């Protein structure tokens, strides 16, 4: 009983910091070919100053500094909470260009790896022991800093953040991508899961969800391995050379990452709902696993999978989508193989430790209007040239561009805040604690949050955003020259690949999450690989400066174009008389979501009265129409007082979508229009209160959430509808 199109099944190569691609809106708001478009795009004087300030060599220098040089100066790796020096350095760069900077410190729970091991014992008593080591490459200087704790002081071992310390041993079962339905299918096939270790492949749900599902099925440990099936045709099996010789995946690459139960709560697990100060009271975490887990490369997963072949049900006969991967000579059988066992050990050190968000501010003339640009700074590895330092490098270059514009005497109308978040990787910790501290202030002032995390990991621009930001995303995208093919803008390339309405719904997996669930318009900017581009070694030592400058973005031209995009975006957000938010598009989008909900309920023969949502959307559409009419008039009359009122309505209306108790037992996820799916972690569900209750078979709860969702849409509609200043609309406008 699944709401197929609402529960967005995650696609290939999906990771935190990467984006999902499954939800296809049916409506077309934008014309792809602008017959009157000139090329190159025509920019005004300020836009030209900003765009011209961008320099690929300068971005390359920032990238090198973040992902290589820090190390060589022995400043150390930048796993969350490590290295205040890099935070201070980032603040110094922003300050050079006119930002007033500070470090916001929080004391959060994190854990760090001490000892990890995994051994396979065959029936005949011989063993295979995993090394958990990625290749040290002559070509790639930072890989040697990461191979062994004892050889090199800065290595970051292969481990899972927030994983459970403990041992597990016994027979094991291959569980596909570890979705709930994968486990259901195994039980239907008669596979005994209790007391066994789960062997899951990466892809699909957030890795913490895989571990949670294993735990909920009585399993005692989890191994999560990378599978080249997510690399499409760029594989050694298809004749492509592996990194560092070519663009295919290095077989030893390991995906580190957090195993927090992200779809339950983000942020510090010991301070749910309030900021982590040094003396804050601490809760016992409820969203962390109590079975150990470890990540593994495909080359080391291969013998472990092979030992299952011939036992249980073979992969073809399991009948689950995305079950069979592409590791050579493996049949992806379920197992268990009687008497063949794994023994795993995971020792982590728990700490309450300081983390540092860098904050940089340029005051605008309107104190009650603020736009925030954020990117995280912590990485799982030495390097992190894509995740997060393509974003880190771009944000410094953005600060530099605004510095150039400030020198001309320009001042922003709205306040600009830059943020370099710490501890994103463990569970969006830095950004969530910051939002929890400043949420009343943010709800009064925040116009939008612009996130950049993996700014560049491939050649295709890729955005997820709240509906009110789609229009500006398109209009700014049409101003940027994208360097893949001749005479194409960033918007052209995005829509060539993703279609005419190319923007995804925000789920979770990066620092926009706390903002979206505070009712703040948000966009996640970045790029993706596409089918033919070099494989991105996500959360691996091979996400390095060498890989970036040799394979992903030689010449840093994509960095430059993406940075120009984010810069012009921010410029219009803080500069335009009429704030470039488009509330009416929420009406169009919600209409599509509603129709999907309706047809899905029908297809599974559920009778649930959802007309209240339908009616609420209609009311919202009317408010948005009135809002647009008045905004057009105020714009043509240049009536600044009315424009200010309307700007505030555009800023505030989406706060109405919040429900303080959250949806269906998830108080963190307050937004009733979209939230990450409980069983996906990354990918969004639409009208989460309703659709998750239907999935759980709880129709009384679903009916309750129909009302709550409708009320939330009406609350947004009330905030948006022109009040006093709008009287007289329909006839001659009365504008005081
Ligand atoms: C293109 O420009 C012409 C002449 O200015 C105008 O009539 C037409 O509406 C424009 N077309 C589009 C699609 O904007
Ligand atoms: C034990 O069994 C494994 C798997 O069948 C095999 O690869 C290995 O060679 C065997 N070892 C010995 C010593 O027979
Ligand atoms: C891989 O190549 C085949 C044959 O050229 C093609 O049909 C298929 O779509 C490709 N797959 C991907 C993911 O690009
Ligand atoms: C794996 O599948 C292939 C093709 O069906 C088959 O020839 C082979 O025997 C299988 N291997 C095992 C160990 O079951
Ligand atoms: C866990 O496993 C490790 C390595 O096999 C071993 O050294 C340690 O004693 C074990 N701990 C417990 C509590 O069994
Ligand atoms: C910005 O404005 C705030 C509040 O008015 C003030 O406290 C702060 O000092 C100003 N910052 C700068 C950099 O001017
Ligand atoms: C791209 O635009 C330039 C300048 O307008 C023009 O000279 C060139 O022919 C165009 N190239 C293509 C492939 O359209
Ligand atoms: C910057 O771009 C120019 C022109 O494409 C290129 O020659 C140069 O090597 C690039 N700089 C870096 C550091 O990649
Ligand atoms: C829904 O009901 C129709 C007609 O009664 C039936 O044909 C169909 O199989 C049912 N679908 C499901 C998913 O139960
Ligand atoms: C609109 O009015 C403001 C002052 O209220 C003025 O600064 C601005 O130049 C005017 N814009 C236009 C397009 O007339
Ligand atoms: C300032 C600071 O925190 N420096 C630390 C950076 O990381 C290295 C190694 O991890 C530490 O030794 C430094 O103290
Ligand atoms: Zn990231």
PDB file of C-alpha atoms in Angstrom, residues 194-380:
ATOM      1  CA  UNK A 194      17.063 -12.389  13.713  1.00  0.00           C
ATOM      2  CA  UNK A 195      20.585 -12.398  15.120  1.00  0.00           C
ATOM      3  CA  UNK A 196      22.145 -12.045  11.657  1.00  0.00           C
ATOM      4  CA  UNK A 197      24.338  -9.264  10.249  1.00  0.00           C
ATOM      5  CA  UNK A 198      22.859  -7.194   7.402  1.00  0.00           C
ATOM      6  CA  UNK A 199      24.881  -6.637   4.245  1.00  0.00           C
ATOM      7  CA  UNK A 200      23.277  -3.673   2.447  1.00  0.00           C
ATOM      8  CA  UNK A 201      24.314  -1.787  -0.602  1.00  0.00           C
ATOM      9  CA  UNK A 202      24.526   1.992  -0.826  1.00  0.00           C
ATOM     10  CA  UNK A 203      21.993   3.870  -2.954  1.00  0.00           C
ATOM     11  CA  UNK A 204      18.378   4.752  -2.278  1.00  0.00           C
ATOM     12  CA  UNK A 205      17.651   5.580   1.347  1.00  0.00           C
ATOM     13  CA  UNK A 206      19.998   7.480   3.638  1.00  0.00           C
ATOM     14  CA  UNK A 207      22.445   4.990   5.186  1.00  0.00           C
ATOM     15  CA  UNK A 208      21.105   5.575   8.701  1.00  0.00           C
ATOM     16  CA  UNK A 209      17.696   4.317   7.527  1.00  0.00           C
ATOM     17  CA  UNK A 210      19.278   1.065   6.300  1.00  0.00           C
ATOM     18  CA  UNK A 211      20.843   0.489   9.716  1.00  0.00           C
ATOM     19  CA  UNK A 212      17.580   1.386  11.470  1.00  0.00           C
ATOM     20  CA  UNK A 213      15.592  -1.083   9.358  1.00  0.00           C
ATOM     21  CA  UNK A 214      18.166  -3.822  10.040  1.00  0.00           C
ATOM     22  CA  UNK A 215      17.963  -3.101  13.753  1.00  0.00           C
ATOM     23  CA  UNK A 216      14.152  -3.101  13.690  1.00  0.00           C
ATOM     24  CA  UNK A 217      14.263  -6.564  12.119  1.00  0.00           C
ATOM     25  CA  UNK A 218      16.302  -8.002  14.961  1.00  0.00           C
ATOM     26  CA  UNK A 219      19.612  -7.927  13.121  1.00  0.00           C
ATOM     27  CA  UNK A 220      22.766  -7.376  15.170  1.00  0.00           C
ATOM     28  CA  UNK A 221      25.083  -5.429  12.848  1.00  0.00           C
ATOM     29  CA  UNK A 222      25.186  -3.786   9.421  1.00  0.00           C
ATOM     30  CA  UNK A 223      27.784  -3.538   6.654  1.00  0.00           C
ATOM     31  CA  UNK A 224      27.006  -0.994   3.924  1.00  0.00           C
ATOM     32  CA  UNK A 225      28.993  -1.325   0.700  1.00  0.00           C
ATOM     33  CA  UNK A 226      29.466   0.775  -2.410  1.00  0.00           C
ATOM     34  CA  UNK A 227      28.250  -0.840  -5.633  1.00  0.00           C
ATOM     35  CA  UNK A 228      29.407   0.160  -9.133  1.00  0.00           C
ATOM     36  CA  UNK A 229      25.858  -0.286 -10.427  1.00  0.00           C
ATOM     37  CA  UNK A 230      25.363   3.320  -9.323  1.00  0.00           C
ATOM     38  CA  UNK A 231      28.096   4.387 -11.765  1.00  0.00           C
ATOM     39  CA  UNK A 232      26.059   3.560 -14.882  1.00  0.00           C
ATOM     40  CA  UNK A 233      28.277   2.822 -17.860  1.00  0.00           C
ATOM     41  CA  UNK A 234      31.391   4.462 -16.450  1.00  0.00           C
ATOM     42  CA  UNK A 235      32.770   1.254 -14.961  1.00  0.00           C
ATOM     43  CA  UNK A 236      35.802  -0.945 -15.326  1.00  0.00           C
ATOM     44  CA  UNK A 237      33.479  -3.786 -16.334  1.00  0.00           C
ATOM     45  CA  UNK A 238      32.512  -1.689 -19.370  1.00  0.00           C
ATOM     46  CA  UNK A 239      36.142  -1.034 -20.201  1.00  0.00           C
ATOM     47  CA  UNK A 240      36.638   2.358 -18.558  1.00  0.00           C
ATOM     48  CA  UNK A 241      39.843   2.855 -16.580  1.00  0.00           C
ATOM     49  CA  UNK A 242      39.519   3.496 -12.867  1.00  0.00           C
ATOM     50  CA  UNK A 243      40.795   6.523 -10.995  1.00  0.00           C
ATOM     51  CA  UNK A 244      43.577   7.721 -11.060  1.00  0.00           C
ATOM     52  CA  UNK A 245      44.126   6.389 -14.628  1.00  0.00           C
ATOM     53  CA  UNK A 246      40.605   7.166 -15.767  1.00  0.00           C
ATOM     54  CA  UNK A 247      37.137   8.338 -14.746  1.00  0.00           C
ATOM     55  CA  UNK A 248      35.702   5.056 -13.399  1.00  0.00           C
ATOM     56  CA  UNK A 249      35.491   4.343  -9.683  1.00  0.00           C
ATOM     57  CA  UNK A 250      38.592   3.303  -7.860  1.00  0.00           C
ATOM     58  CA  UNK A 251      37.567  -0.120  -6.528  1.00  0.00           C
ATOM     59  CA  UNK A 252      38.928   0.614  -3.063  1.00  0.00           C
ATOM     60  CA  UNK A 253      36.805   3.741  -2.564  1.00  0.00           C
ATOM     61  CA  UNK A 254      34.741   3.733   0.612  1.00  0.00           C
ATOM     62  CA  UNK A 255      31.732   5.900   1.374  1.00  0.00           C
ATOM     63  CA  UNK A 256      31.942   7.172   4.943  1.00  0.00           C
ATOM     64  CA  UNK A 257      28.962   8.989   6.403  1.00  0.00           C
ATOM     65  CA  UNK A 258      26.535   9.372   9.234  1.00  0.00           C
ATOM     66  CA  UNK A 259      24.107   6.685  10.340  1.00  0.00           C
ATOM     67  CA  UNK A 260      21.925   8.990  12.397  1.00  0.00           C
ATOM     68  CA  UNK A 261      18.202   8.284  11.882  1.00  0.00           C
ATOM     69  CA  UNK A 262      17.958  11.515   9.917  1.00  0.00           C
ATOM     70  CA  UNK A 263      14.280  11.219   9.045  1.00  0.00           C
ATOM     71  CA  UNK A 264      13.417  11.331  12.752  1.00  0.00           C
ATOM     72  CA  UNK A 265      15.523  14.289  13.835  1.00  0.00           C
ATOM     73  CA  UNK A 266      18.394  16.409  12.542  1.00  0.00           C
ATOM     74  CA  UNK A 267      20.948  18.192  14.694  1.00  0.00           C
ATOM     75  CA  UNK A 268      22.690  17.223  17.925  1.00  0.00           C
ATOM     76  CA  UNK A 269      20.917  14.051  19.146  1.00  0.00           C
ATOM     77  CA  UNK A 270      21.408  15.101  22.788  1.00  0.00           C
ATOM     78  CA  UNK A 271      19.636  18.470  22.473  1.00  0.00           C
ATOM     79  CA  UNK A 272      16.578  17.838  20.317  1.00  0.00           C
ATOM     80  CA  UNK A 273      14.745  21.102  19.679  1.00  0.00           C
ATOM     81  CA  UNK A 274      17.107  23.513  21.452  1.00  0.00           C
ATOM     82  CA  UNK A 275      20.651  24.800  20.899  1.00  0.00           C
ATOM     83  CA  UNK A 276      23.671  22.925  22.260  1.00  0.00           C
ATOM     84  CA  UNK A 277      25.392  25.338  24.595  1.00  0.00           C
ATOM     85  CA  UNK A 278      28.168  24.244  26.901  1.00  0.00           C
ATOM     86  CA  UNK A 279      25.770  23.961  29.840  1.00  0.00           C
ATOM     87  CA  UNK A 280      22.683  22.798  27.936  1.00  0.00           C
ATOM     88  CA  UNK A 281      20.845  19.843  29.454  1.00  0.00           C
ATOM     89  CA  UNK A 282      21.522  16.610  27.559  1.00  0.00           C
ATOM     90  CA  UNK A 283      19.013  13.979  26.513  1.00  0.00           C
ATOM     91  CA  UNK A 284      19.693  10.309  25.875  1.00  0.00           C
ATOM     92  CA  UNK A 285      19.674  10.070  22.063  1.00  0.00           C
ATOM     93  CA  UNK A 286      16.650   8.333  20.560  1.00  0.00           C
ATOM     94  CA  UNK A 287      17.608   8.649  16.912  1.00  0.00           C
ATOM     95  CA  UNK A 288      20.838   6.641  16.943  1.00  0.00           C
ATOM     96  CA  UNK A 289      21.417   2.956  16.253  1.00  0.00           C
ATOM     97  CA  UNK A 290      22.208   0.409  18.923  1.00  0.00           C
ATOM     98  CA  UNK A 291      23.810  -2.051  16.525  1.00  0.00           C
ATOM     99  CA  UNK A 292      27.298  -1.468  15.053  1.00  0.00           C
ATOM    100  CA  UNK A 293      27.745  -0.585  11.383  1.00  0.00           C
ATOM    101  CA  UNK A 294      30.659  -0.167   8.967  1.00  0.00           C
ATOM    102  CA  UNK A 295      31.118   1.026   5.363  1.00  0.00           C
ATOM    103  CA  UNK A 296      32.951  -1.097   2.795  1.00  0.00           C
ATOM    104  CA  UNK A 297      34.424  -0.776  -0.707  1.00  0.00           C
ATOM    105  CA  UNK A 298      33.022  -2.946  -3.489  1.00  0.00           C
ATOM    106  CA  UNK A 299      36.285  -4.806  -3.891  1.00  0.00           C
ATOM    107  CA  UNK A 300      36.164  -5.926  -0.260  1.00  0.00           C
ATOM    108  CA  UNK A 301      32.426  -6.629  -0.378  1.00  0.00           C
ATOM    109  CA  UNK A 302      32.903  -8.953  -3.344  1.00  0.00           C
ATOM    110  CA  UNK A 303      34.172 -12.058  -1.485  1.00  0.00           C
ATOM    111  CA  UNK A 304      31.574 -11.548   1.234  1.00  0.00           C
ATOM    112  CA  UNK A 305      28.744 -11.462  -1.307  1.00  0.00           C
ATOM    113  CA  UNK A 306      30.216 -14.362  -3.271  1.00  0.00           C
ATOM    114  CA  UNK A 307      30.124 -16.533  -0.172  1.00  0.00           C
ATOM    115  CA  UNK A 308      26.311 -16.154  -0.158  1.00  0.00           C
ATOM    116  CA  UNK A 309      25.798 -17.232  -3.777  1.00  0.00           C
ATOM    117  CA  UNK A 310      24.059 -20.561  -4.000  1.00  0.00           C
ATOM    118  CA  UNK A 311      22.413 -19.995  -0.595  1.00  0.00           C
ATOM    119  CA  UNK A 312      18.932 -18.645   0.106  1.00  0.00           C
ATOM    120  CA  UNK A 313      17.234 -17.052  -2.910  1.00  0.00           C
ATOM    121  CA  UNK A 314      19.355 -15.887  -5.838  1.00  0.00           C
ATOM    122  CA  UNK A 315      19.169 -12.197  -6.743  1.00  0.00           C
ATOM    123  CA  UNK A 316      17.088 -12.661  -9.912  1.00  0.00           C
ATOM    124  CA  UNK A 317      14.418 -14.566  -8.023  1.00  0.00           C
ATOM    125  CA  UNK A 318      14.127 -12.075  -5.153  1.00  0.00           C
ATOM    126  CA  UNK A 319      11.993  -9.854  -7.378  1.00  0.00           C
ATOM    127  CA  UNK A 320      12.882  -6.503  -5.803  1.00  0.00           C
ATOM    128  CA  UNK A 321      13.824  -3.424  -7.801  1.00  0.00           C
ATOM    129  CA  UNK A 322      17.416  -2.269  -7.388  1.00  0.00           C
ATOM    130  CA  UNK A 323      18.362  -5.545  -5.747  1.00  0.00           C
ATOM    131  CA  UNK A 324      21.051  -6.665  -8.131  1.00  0.00           C
ATOM    132  CA  UNK A 325      24.170  -4.569  -8.335  1.00  0.00           C
ATOM    133  CA  UNK A 326      27.124  -4.675 -10.702  1.00  0.00           C
ATOM    134  CA  UNK A 327      29.978  -6.223  -8.737  1.00  0.00           C
ATOM    135  CA  UNK A 328      31.526  -8.771 -11.110  1.00  0.00           C
ATOM    136  CA  UNK A 329      30.895 -12.466 -10.450  1.00  0.00           C
ATOM    137  CA  UNK A 330      28.271 -11.912  -7.782  1.00  0.00           C
ATOM    138  CA  UNK A 331      24.662 -13.121  -7.987  1.00  0.00           C
ATOM    139  CA  UNK A 332      23.332 -11.075  -5.074  1.00  0.00           C
ATOM    140  CA  UNK A 333      21.788 -14.089  -3.330  1.00  0.00           C
ATOM    141  CA  UNK A 334      20.076 -13.464  -0.030  1.00  0.00           C
ATOM    142  CA  UNK A 335      21.933 -16.070   2.018  1.00  0.00           C
ATOM    143  CA  UNK A 336      22.489 -16.853   4.771  1.00  0.00           C
ATOM    144  CA  UNK A 337      25.198 -19.367   3.968  1.00  0.00           C
ATOM    145  CA  UNK A 338      25.011 -21.840   6.838  1.00  0.00           C
ATOM    146  CA  UNK A 339      28.165 -21.758   8.897  1.00  0.00           C
ATOM    147  CA  UNK A 340      29.746 -18.888   6.940  1.00  0.00           C
ATOM    148  CA  UNK A 341      30.089 -16.002   9.372  1.00  0.00           C
ATOM    149  CA  UNK A 342      31.129 -12.403   9.742  1.00  0.00           C
ATOM    150  CA  UNK A 343      32.707 -10.954  12.813  1.00  0.00           C
ATOM    151  CA  UNK A 344      32.691  -7.171  13.117  1.00  0.00           C
ATOM    152  CA  UNK A 345      33.981  -4.748  15.681  1.00  0.00           C
ATOM    153  CA  UNK A 346      33.394  -1.006  15.893  1.00  0.00           C
ATOM    154  CA  UNK A 347      34.869   1.122  18.647  1.00  0.00           C
ATOM    155  CA  UNK A 348      33.991   4.820  18.722  1.00  0.00           C
ATOM    156  CA  UNK A 349      35.009   7.527  21.146  1.00  0.00           C
ATOM    157  CA  UNK A 350      32.118   9.672  22.406  1.00  0.00           C
ATOM    158  CA  UNK A 351      32.670  13.382  22.968  1.00  0.00           C
ATOM    159  CA  UNK A 352      30.795  16.536  23.772  1.00  0.00           C
ATOM    160  CA  UNK A 353      32.984  18.871  21.799  1.00  0.00           C
ATOM    161  CA  UNK A 354      32.956  22.416  20.415  1.00  0.00           C
ATOM    162  CA  UNK A 355      32.086  23.092  16.780  1.00  0.00           C
ATOM    163  CA  UNK A 356      32.337  26.424  14.978  1.00  0.00           C
ATOM    164  CA  UNK A 357      29.966  28.020  12.503  1.00  0.00           C
ATOM    165  CA  UNK A 358      31.582  30.972  10.743  1.00  0.00           C
ATOM    166  CA  UNK A 359      29.110  33.834  10.325  1.00  0.00           C
ATOM    167  CA  UNK A 360      29.766  36.842   8.058  1.00  0.00           C
ATOM    168  CA  UNK A 361      27.395  39.811   7.860  1.00  0.00           C
ATOM    169  CA  UNK A 362      26.852  42.846   5.688  1.00  0.00           C
ATOM    170  CA  UNK A 363      23.997  44.916   7.029  1.00  0.00           C
ATOM    171  CA  UNK A 364      21.301  45.928   4.621  1.00  0.00           C
ATOM    172  CA  UNK A 365      19.312  49.124   4.882  1.00  0.00           C
ATOM    173  CA  UNK A 366      16.181  47.117   5.749  1.00  0.00           C
ATOM    174  CA  UNK A 367      17.022  45.563   9.098  1.00  0.00           C
ATOM    175  CA  UNK A 368      14.032  43.244   9.046  1.00  0.00           C
ATOM    176  CA  UNK A 369      14.979  41.514   5.793  1.00  0.00           C
ATOM    177  CA  UNK A 370      17.788  38.965   5.763  1.00  0.00           C
ATOM    178  CA  UNK A 371      19.117  36.524   3.154  1.00  0.00           C
ATOM    179  CA  UNK A 372      21.420  33.705   4.274  1.00  0.00           C
ATOM    180  CA  UNK A 373      23.932  31.812   2.118  1.00  0.00           C
ATOM    181  CA  UNK A 374      25.333  28.672   3.727  1.00  0.00           C
ATOM    182  CA  UNK A 375      27.815  25.911   2.989  1.00  0.00           C
ATOM    183  CA  UNK A 376      29.360  23.392   5.353  1.00  0.00           C
ATOM    184  CA  UNK A 377      33.059  23.153   6.066  1.00  0.00           C
ATOM    185  CA  UNK A 378      33.506  19.756   7.698  1.00  0.00           C
ATOM    186  CA  UNK A 379      34.392  16.758   5.528  1.00  0.00           C
ATOM    187  CA  UNK A 380      34.755  13.018   6.065  1.00  0.00           C
TER     188      UNK A 380
END
